[in-house]
Coordinates of C-alpha atoms and ligand atoms in Angstrom, one line a residue:
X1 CA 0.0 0.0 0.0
X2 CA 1.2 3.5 -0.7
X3 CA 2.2 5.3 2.5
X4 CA 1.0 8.6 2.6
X5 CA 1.6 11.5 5.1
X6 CA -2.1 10.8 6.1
X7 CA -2.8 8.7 9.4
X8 CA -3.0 5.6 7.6
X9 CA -2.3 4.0 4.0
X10 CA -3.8 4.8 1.2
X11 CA -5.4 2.1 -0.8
X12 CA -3.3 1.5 -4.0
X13 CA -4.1 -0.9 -8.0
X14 CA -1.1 -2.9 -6.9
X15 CA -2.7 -4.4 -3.7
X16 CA -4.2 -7.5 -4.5
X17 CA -6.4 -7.9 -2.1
X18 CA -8.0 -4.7 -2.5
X19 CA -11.2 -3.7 -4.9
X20 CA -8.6 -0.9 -6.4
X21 CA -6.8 -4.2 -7.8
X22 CA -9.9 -5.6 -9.7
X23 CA -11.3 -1.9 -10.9
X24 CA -8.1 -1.1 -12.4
X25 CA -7.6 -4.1 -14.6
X26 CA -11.1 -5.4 -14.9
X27 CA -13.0 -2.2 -15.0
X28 CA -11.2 0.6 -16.2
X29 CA -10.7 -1.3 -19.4
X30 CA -14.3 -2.1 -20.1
X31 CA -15.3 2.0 -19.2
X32 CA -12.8 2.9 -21.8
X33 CA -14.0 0.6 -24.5
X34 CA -17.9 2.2 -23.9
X35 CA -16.4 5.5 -24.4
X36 CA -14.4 4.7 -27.3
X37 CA -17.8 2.4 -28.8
X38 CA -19.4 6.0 -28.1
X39 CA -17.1 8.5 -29.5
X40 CA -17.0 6.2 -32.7
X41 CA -20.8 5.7 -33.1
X42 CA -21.2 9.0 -32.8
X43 CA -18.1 9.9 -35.1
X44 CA -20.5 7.4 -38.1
X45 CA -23.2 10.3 -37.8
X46 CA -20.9 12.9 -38.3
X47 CA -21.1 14.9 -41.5
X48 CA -18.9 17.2 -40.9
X49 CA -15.6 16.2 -42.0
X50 CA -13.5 18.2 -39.8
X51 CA -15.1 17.1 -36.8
X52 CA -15.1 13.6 -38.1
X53 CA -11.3 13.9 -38.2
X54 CA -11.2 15.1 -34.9
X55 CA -13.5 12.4 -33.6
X56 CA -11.4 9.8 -35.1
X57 CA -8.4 11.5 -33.4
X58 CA -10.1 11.4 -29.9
X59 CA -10.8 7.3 -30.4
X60 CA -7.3 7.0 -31.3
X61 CA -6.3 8.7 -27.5
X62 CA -8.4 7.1 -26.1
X63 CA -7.6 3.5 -27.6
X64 CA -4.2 4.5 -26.6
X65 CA -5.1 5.2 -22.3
X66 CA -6.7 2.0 -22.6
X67 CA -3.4 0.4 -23.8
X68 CA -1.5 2.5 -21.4
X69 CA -3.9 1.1 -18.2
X70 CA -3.6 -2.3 -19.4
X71 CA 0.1 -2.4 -20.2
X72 CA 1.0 -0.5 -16.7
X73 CA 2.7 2.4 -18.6
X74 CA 3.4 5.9 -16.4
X75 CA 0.5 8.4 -16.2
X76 CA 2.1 11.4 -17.9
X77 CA 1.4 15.1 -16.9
X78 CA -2.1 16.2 -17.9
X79 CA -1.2 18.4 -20.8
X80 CA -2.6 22.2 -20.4
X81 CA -6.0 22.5 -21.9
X82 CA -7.2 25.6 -20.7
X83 CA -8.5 24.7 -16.9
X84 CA -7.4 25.8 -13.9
X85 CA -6.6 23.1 -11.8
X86 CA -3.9 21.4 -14.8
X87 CA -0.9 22.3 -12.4
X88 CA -2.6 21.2 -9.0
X89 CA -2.8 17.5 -10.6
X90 CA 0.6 17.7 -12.1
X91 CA 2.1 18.8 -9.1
X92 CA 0.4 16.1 -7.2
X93 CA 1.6 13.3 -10.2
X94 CA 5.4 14.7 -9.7
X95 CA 5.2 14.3 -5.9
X96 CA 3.7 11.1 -5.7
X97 CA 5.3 9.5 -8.9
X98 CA 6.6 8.6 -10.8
X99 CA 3.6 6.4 -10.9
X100 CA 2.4 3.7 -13.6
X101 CA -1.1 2.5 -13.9
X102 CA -1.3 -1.0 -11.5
X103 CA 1.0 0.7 -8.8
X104 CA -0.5 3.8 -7.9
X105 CA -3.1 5.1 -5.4
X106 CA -6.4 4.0 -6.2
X107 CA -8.4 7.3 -5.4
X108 CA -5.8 9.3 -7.1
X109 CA -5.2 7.3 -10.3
X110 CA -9.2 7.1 -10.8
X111 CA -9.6 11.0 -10.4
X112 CA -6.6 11.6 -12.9
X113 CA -8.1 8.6 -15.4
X114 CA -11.3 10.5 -15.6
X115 CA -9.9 13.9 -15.4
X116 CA -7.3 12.9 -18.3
X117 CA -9.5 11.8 -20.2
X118 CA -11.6 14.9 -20.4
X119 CA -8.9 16.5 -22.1
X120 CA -9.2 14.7 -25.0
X121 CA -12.5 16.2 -25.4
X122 CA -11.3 19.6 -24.3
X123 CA -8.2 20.2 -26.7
X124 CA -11.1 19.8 -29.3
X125 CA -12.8 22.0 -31.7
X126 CA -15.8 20.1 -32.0
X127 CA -16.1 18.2 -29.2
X128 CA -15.4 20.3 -26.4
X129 CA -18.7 20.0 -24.3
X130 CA -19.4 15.9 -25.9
X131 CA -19.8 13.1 -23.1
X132 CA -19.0 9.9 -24.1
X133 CA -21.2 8.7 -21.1
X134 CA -24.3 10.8 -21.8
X135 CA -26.0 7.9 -24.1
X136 CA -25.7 5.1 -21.3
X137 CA -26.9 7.4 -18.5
X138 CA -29.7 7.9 -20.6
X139 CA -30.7 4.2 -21.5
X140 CA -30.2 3.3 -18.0
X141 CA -32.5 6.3 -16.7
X142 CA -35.1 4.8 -19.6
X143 CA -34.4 0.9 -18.0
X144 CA -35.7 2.2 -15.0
X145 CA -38.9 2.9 -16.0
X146 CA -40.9 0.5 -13.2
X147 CA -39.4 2.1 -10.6
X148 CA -39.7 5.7 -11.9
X149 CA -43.3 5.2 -12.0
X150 CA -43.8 3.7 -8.6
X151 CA -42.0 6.1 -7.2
X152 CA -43.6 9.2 -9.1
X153 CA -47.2 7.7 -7.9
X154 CA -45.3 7.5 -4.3
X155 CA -44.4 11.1 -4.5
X156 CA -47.7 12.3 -5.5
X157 CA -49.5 10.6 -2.6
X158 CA -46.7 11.7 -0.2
X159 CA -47.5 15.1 -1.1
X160 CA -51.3 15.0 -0.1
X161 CA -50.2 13.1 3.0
X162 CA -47.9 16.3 4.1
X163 CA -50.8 18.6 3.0
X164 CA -52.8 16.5 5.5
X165 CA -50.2 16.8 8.2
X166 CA -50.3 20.0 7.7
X167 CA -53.9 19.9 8.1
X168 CA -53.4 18.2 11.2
X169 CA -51.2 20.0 12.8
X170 CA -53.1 23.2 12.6
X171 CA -56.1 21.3 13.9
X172 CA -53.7 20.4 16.8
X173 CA -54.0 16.4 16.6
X174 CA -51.6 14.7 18.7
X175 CA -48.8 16.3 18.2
X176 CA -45.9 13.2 19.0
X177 CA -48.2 11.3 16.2
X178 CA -48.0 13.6 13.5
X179 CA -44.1 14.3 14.5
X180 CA -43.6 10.8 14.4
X181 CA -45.3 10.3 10.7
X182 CA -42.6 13.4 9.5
X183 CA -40.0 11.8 10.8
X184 CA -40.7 8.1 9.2
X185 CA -41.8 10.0 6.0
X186 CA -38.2 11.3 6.4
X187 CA -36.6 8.0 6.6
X188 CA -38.4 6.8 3.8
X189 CA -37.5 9.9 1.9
X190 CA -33.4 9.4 2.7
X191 CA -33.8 5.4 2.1
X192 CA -34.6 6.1 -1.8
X193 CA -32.3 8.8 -1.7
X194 CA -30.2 6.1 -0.4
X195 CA -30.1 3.4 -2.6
X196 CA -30.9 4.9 -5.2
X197 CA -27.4 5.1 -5.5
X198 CA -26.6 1.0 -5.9
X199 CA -26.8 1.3 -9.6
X200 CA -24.2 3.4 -11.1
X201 CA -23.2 2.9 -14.3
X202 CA -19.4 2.0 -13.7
X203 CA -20.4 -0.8 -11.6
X204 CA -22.7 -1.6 -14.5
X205 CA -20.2 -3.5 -16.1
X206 CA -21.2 -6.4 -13.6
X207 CA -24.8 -6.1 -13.8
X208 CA -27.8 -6.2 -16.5
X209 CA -30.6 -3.9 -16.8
X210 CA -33.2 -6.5 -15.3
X211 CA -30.5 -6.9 -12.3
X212 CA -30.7 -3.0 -11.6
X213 CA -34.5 -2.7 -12.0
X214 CA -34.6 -5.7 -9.0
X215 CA -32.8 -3.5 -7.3
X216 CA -34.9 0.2 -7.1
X217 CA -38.5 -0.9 -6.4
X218 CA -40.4 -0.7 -3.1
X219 CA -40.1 -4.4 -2.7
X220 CA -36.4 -4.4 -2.5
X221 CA -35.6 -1.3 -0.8
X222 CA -38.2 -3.1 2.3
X223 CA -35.7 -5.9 2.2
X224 CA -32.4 -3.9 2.1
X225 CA -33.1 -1.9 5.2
X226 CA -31.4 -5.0 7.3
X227 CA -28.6 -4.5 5.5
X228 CA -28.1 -0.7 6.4
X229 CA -24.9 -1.3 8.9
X230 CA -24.7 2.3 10.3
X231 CA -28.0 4.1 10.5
X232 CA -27.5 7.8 11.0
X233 CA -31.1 9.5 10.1
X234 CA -32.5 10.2 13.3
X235 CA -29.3 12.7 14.0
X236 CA -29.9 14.4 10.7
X237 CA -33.7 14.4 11.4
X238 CA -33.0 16.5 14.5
X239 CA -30.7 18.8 12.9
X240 CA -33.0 19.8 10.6
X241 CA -35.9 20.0 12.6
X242 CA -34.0 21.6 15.3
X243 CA -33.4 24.3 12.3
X244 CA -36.7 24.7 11.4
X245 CA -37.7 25.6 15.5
X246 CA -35.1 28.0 15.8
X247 CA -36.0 29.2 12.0
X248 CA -39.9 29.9 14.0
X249 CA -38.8 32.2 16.6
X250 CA -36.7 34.8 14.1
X251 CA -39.0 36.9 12.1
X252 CA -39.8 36.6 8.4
X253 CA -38.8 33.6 6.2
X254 CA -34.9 32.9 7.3
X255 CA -33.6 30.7 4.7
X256 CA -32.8 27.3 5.6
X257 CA -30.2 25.7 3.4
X258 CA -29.9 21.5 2.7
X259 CA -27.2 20.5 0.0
X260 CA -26.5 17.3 -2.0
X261 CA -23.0 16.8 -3.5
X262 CA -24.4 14.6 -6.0
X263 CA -23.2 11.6 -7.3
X264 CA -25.1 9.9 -10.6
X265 CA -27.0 11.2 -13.0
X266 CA -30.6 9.2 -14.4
X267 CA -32.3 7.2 -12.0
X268 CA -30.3 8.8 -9.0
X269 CA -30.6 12.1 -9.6
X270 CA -34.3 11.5 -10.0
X271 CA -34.5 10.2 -6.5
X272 CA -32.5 13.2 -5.4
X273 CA -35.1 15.6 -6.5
X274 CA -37.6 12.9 -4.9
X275 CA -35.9 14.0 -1.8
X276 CA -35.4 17.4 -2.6
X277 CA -39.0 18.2 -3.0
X278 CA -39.7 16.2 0.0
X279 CA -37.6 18.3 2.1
X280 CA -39.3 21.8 0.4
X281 CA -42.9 20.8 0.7
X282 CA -42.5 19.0 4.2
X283 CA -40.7 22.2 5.4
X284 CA -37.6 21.1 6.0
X285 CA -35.7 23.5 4.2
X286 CA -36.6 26.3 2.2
X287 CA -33.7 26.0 -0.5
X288 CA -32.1 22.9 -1.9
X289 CA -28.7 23.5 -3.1
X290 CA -27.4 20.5 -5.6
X291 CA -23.6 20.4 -6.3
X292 CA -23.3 18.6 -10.1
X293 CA -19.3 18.0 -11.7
X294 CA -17.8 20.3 -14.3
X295 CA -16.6 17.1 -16.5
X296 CA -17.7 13.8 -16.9
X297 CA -16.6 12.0 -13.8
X298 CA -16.6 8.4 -13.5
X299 CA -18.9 7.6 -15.9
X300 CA -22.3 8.4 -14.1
X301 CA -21.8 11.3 -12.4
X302 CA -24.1 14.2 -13.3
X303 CA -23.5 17.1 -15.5
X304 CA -25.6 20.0 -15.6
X305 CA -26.6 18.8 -18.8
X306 CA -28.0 15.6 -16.9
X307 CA -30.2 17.9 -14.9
X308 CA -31.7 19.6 -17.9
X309 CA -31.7 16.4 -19.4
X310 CA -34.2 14.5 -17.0
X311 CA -36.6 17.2 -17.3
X312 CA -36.8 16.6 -20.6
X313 CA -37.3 13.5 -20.5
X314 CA -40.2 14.2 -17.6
X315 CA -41.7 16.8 -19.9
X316 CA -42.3 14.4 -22.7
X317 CA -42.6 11.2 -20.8
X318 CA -44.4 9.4 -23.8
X319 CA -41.8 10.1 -26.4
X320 CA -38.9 9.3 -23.9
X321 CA -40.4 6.0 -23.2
X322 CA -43.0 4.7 -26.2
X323 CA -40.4 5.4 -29.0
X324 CA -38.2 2.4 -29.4
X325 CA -34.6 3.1 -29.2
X326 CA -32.3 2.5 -31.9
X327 CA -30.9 -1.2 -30.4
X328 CA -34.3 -1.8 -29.7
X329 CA -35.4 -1.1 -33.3
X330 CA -32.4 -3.3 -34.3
X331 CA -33.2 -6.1 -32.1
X332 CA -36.2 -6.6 -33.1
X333 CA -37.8 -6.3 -29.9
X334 CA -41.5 -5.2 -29.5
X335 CA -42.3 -1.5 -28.9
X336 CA -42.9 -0.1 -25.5
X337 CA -45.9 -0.4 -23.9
X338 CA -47.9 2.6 -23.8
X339 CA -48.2 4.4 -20.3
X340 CA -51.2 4.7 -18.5
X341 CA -53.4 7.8 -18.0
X342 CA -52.5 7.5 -14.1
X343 CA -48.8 7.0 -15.1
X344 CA -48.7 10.5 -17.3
X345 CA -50.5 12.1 -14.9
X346 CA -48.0 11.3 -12.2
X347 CA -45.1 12.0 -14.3
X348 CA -46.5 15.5 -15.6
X349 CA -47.4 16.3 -11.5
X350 CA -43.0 15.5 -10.7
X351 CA -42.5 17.8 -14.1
X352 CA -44.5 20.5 -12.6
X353 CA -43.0 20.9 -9.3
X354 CA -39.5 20.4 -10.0
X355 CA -39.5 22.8 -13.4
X356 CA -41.5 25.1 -10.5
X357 CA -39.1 24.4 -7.8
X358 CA -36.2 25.3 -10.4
X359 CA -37.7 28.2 -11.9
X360 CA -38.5 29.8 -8.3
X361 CA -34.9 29.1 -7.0
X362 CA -35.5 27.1 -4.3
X363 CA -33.5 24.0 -6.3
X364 CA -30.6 25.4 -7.3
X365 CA -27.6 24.1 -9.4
X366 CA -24.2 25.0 -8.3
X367 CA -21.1 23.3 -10.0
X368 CA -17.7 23.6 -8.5
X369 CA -14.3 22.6 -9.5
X370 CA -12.9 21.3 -6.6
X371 CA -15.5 18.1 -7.1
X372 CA -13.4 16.8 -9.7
X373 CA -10.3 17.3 -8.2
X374 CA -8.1 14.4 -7.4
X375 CA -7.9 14.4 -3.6
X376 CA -9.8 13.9 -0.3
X377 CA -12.6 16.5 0.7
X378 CA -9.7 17.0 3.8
X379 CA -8.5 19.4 1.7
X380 CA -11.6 21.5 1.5
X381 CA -10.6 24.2 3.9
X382 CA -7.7 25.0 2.6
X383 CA -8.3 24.4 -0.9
X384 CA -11.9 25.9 -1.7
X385 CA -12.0 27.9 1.3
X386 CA -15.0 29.6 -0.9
X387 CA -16.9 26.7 -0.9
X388 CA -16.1 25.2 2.3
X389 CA -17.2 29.1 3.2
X390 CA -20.7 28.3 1.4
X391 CA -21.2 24.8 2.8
X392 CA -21.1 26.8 6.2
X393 CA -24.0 28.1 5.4
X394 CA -26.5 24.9 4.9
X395 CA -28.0 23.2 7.7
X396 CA -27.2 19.7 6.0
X397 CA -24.8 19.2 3.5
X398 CA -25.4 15.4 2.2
X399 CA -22.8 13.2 0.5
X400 CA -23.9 10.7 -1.9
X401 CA -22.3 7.7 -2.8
X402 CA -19.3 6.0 -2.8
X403 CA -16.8 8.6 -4.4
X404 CA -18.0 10.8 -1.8
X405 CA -17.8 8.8 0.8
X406 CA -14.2 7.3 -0.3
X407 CA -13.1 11.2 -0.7
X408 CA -14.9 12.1 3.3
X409 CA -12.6 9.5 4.4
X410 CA -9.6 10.0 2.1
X411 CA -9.8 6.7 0.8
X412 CA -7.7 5.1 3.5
X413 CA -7.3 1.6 5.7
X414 CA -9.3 2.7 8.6
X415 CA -10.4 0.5 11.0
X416 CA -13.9 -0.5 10.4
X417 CA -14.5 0.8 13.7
X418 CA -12.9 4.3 13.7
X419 CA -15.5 6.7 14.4
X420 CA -17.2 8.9 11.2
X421 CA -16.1 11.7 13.0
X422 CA -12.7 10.8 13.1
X423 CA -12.3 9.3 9.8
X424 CA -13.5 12.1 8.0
X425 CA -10.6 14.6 9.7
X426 CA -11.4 18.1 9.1
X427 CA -14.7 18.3 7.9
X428 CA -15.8 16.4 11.4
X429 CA -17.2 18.1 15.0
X430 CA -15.9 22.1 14.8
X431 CA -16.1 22.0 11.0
X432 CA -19.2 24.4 10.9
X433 CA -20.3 21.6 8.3
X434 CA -23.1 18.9 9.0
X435 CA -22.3 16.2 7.2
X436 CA -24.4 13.1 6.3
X437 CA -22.6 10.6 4.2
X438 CA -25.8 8.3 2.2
X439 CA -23.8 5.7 0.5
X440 CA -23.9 1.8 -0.5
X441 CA -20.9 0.6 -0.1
X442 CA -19.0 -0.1 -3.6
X443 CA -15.3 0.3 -2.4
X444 CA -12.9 -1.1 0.5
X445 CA -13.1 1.8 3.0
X446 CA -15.7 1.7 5.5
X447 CA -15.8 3.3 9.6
X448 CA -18.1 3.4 12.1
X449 CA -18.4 0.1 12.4
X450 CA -19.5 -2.0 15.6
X451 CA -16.4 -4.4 16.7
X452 CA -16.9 -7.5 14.9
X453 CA -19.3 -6.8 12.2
X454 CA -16.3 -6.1 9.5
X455 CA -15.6 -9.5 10.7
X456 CA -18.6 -11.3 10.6
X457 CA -19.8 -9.6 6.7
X458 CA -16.0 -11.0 5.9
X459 CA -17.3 -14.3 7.0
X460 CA -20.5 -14.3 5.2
X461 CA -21.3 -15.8 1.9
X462 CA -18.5 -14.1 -0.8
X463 CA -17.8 -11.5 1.9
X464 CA -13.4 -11.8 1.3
X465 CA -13.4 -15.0 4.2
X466 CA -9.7 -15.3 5.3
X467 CA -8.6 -13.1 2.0
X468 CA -7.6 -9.8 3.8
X469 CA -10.4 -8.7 0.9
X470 CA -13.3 -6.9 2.4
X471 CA -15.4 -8.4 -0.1
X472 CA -18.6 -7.7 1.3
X473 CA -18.2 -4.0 0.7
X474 CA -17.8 -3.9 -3.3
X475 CA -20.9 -4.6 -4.5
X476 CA -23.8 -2.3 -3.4
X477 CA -25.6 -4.7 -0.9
X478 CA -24.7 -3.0 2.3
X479 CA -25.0 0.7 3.1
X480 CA -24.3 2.8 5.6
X481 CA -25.5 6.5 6.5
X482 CA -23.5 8.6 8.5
X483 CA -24.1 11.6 10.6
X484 CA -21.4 14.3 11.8
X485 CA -22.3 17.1 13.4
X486 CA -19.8 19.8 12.5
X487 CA -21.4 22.9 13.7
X488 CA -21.7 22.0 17.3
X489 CA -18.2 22.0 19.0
X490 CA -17.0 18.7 19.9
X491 CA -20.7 17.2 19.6
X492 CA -20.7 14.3 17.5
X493 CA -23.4 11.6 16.5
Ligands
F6P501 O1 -14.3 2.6 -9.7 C1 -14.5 2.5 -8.3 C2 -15.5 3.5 -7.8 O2 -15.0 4.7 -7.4 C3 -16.1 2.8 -6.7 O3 -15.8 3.3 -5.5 C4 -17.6 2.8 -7.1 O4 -17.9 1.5 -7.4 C5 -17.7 3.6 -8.3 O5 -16.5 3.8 -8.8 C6 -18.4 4.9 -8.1 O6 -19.5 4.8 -7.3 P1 -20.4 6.0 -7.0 O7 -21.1 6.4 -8.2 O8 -21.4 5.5 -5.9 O9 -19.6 7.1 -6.4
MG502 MG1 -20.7 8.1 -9.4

């Protein structure tokens, strides 16, 4: 393992018995074959000639990376294309390298594969704002249809039932009832928001399309909350609501901030602005703040574009699912079946709120650069003290997925049972940030842990056994949500 000036080591390609050692020769591969397949499918449209040329050029670099990764060749300096953090990552290759491909830190190396590869793109004429991901986010968002539905009929009904909350609280029914309702409504509301995040595309490479629609109904997500190791909401629950009381006794509308560093784009996002809305209409916040990336980020991450690119979808639900796709058309298979009445109507209800939520500012896109940088959110403080600045100001700053989660806890060889607090350094208790971390687990690192259950998931069926592999924690089965409480001195959940 690479030893790092950080409290422990740093998970590295070269250790076998980490998931770093199977993503960088198994997986990296197969993401850079999609985006070459991409670039190229979309290079046979082209009728420009000059771009055509250039697209033929970026297949070529890319082809190349892919040889590089699988060959174990250096990772050379990204070359200037015009951004402002090209330096920052070459100092950080010079002072860790040099470094090849199979031997370097995992969390680095992944940040710098994406990051490089965005170059390509940028050094373009013609392709400067492409993503070679967009087409699969899209298809997978469309795959989800079953769940989209049940949850947009879900949402709908949720919405009368905090209307009628509201209702009852001003006719002053048992108050600890209606409380209690909020907060399981809450839970329910985070849970989605939760896993929601097992099926990202670069894990995709391992699963089919019927394997991640088993995964996002009702059904399943009633099933997976056993498998939630570390359950944190109640904590967040009361900071919020703890907001919202103090919020009362100040005059006019003080604002009350909750952000979400996103994580994927399509079916995730969609449950994020599931959540979103929730928190709005149940008066839980009065501004949503969602933190997207500037490039395309391992694989599914959302763009801005991604955003504008579900609403479309929403706004014409029957052309984005009753027109066969192009492999479908190919395949043979039969068209889509038509949606229902109930169905449009519950899809055109999401479309109204969030386009309204949008349009009045209370959801509100804010990219940032440091997101696709290649360190650990340690460095926040010093190295966006801007944002870190801004995250001050929310009540709830929430951390999806396992990037996130990875870069909370600098992707190192904690303990399993080294507190949340701890593990995520300086954004922990004295931060000024809340912090709740929402993530299945899809990558070695994992804290907060009771003693032994690293142990006993190790022992379960394909859980690593006497491997040294934490096993258990690579595939999106477990989760846990953590809770730190930054803007209380020295409190901590
Ligand atoms: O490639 C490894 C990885 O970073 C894993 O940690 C995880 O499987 C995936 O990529 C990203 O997951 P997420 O979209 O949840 O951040
Ligand atoms: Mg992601």
């Amino acid at each position: 393992m690479a030893i790092t000036e950080t409290p422990r080591p740093s998970y590295s390609t070269g250790e076998k018995t980490s998931f770093a050692w199977q993503t960088a020769r198994e997986r990296w591969p197969v993401i850079l074959t999609q985006a070459i397949d991409d670039v190229y499918r979309s290079v046979q449209g082209c009728t420009d000639t000059e771009k055509e040329t250039e697209g033929r050029a970026i297949v070529e670099k890319l082809a190349r990376l892919k040889y590089d990764v699988q060959h174990d060749r250096a990772l050379e300096p990204i070359v200037d294309d015009g951004e402002p953090d090209v330096a920052a990552y070459n100092a950080e290759l010079a002072q860790l390298g040099p470094l090849s491909w199979l031997k370097a830190p995992w969390l680095f190396a992944e940040c710098y594969l994406f990051r490089r590869m965005s170059t390509f793109f940028k050094l373009s004429t013609h392709w400067t704002r492409y993503d070679a991901f967009a087409r699969q986010k899209i298809r997978t968002f469309r795959s989800s249809r079953p769940a989209v539905l049940e949850l947009a009929a879900r949402y709908r009904e949720l919405m009368q039932q905090i209307d009628a909350h509201k209702a009852d609280k001003s006719e002053n029914k048992d108050a600890a009832a209606v409380a209690a309702a909020e907060e399981t409504l809450f839970a329910e509301m985070c849970e989605i928001c939760l896993w929601g995040n097992a099926t990202d595309l670069s894990l995709l490479t391992n699963l089919t399309y019927e394997d991640i629609q088993k995964l996002q109904g009702a059904e399943a997500r009633r099933k997976a909350e056993a498998n939630i190791l570390v359950n944190d909401l109640p904590a967040a629950y009361k900071l919020l609501t703890k907001a919202r009381d103090v919020a009362a006794q100040k005059p006019g509308t003080p604002e009350r901030r909750v952000d979400i560093v996103l994580d994927n784009a399509g079916f995730e996002l969609y449950v994020d602005l599931i959540l979103a809305g929730y928190l709005l209409r149940a008066g839980l916040a009065t501004v949503v703040v969602l933190h997207p990336k500037n490039i395309p980020w391992f694989v599914s991450d959302v763009l801005p574009s991604d955003f504008a690119a579900l609403l479309n979808a929403l706004a014409s639900p029957q052309r984005f699912y009753e027109t066969p796709s192009e492999e479908e058309g190919l395949q043979g298979k039969p068209a889509p079946v038509p949606l229902t009445e109930a169905e449009r109507a519950d899809l055109a209800f999401l479309f109204g709120e969030w386009s309204q939520l949008y349009a009045n500012g209370q959801v509100v896109l804010r990219p940032n650069i440091f997101w696709t940088q290649p360190g650990s959110f340690w460095r926040l403080p010093k190295e966006a003290p801007a944002l870190y600045e801004d995250l001050k100001a929310s009540e709830l700053v929430i951390f999806k997925g396992d990037l996130n989660y990875r870069k909370l806890t600098s992707d190192l060889d904690w303990d399993a049972t080294t507190p949340f607090v701890e593990a995520i350094g300086p954004l922990g208790p004295g931060s000024g940030v809340n912090v709740l971390a929402l993530r299945t687990c899809k990558a070695d690192v994992v804290v907060g842990l009771p003693a032994g259950k690293d142990e006993e998931l190790r022992q379960s069926e394909g859980g690593g056994g006497d491997s040294g592999a934490r096993k258990w924690a690579w595939n999106g089965k477990w989760a846990v949500v953590s809770c730190s409480q930054g803007k209380e001195e020295a409190s901590s959940a």
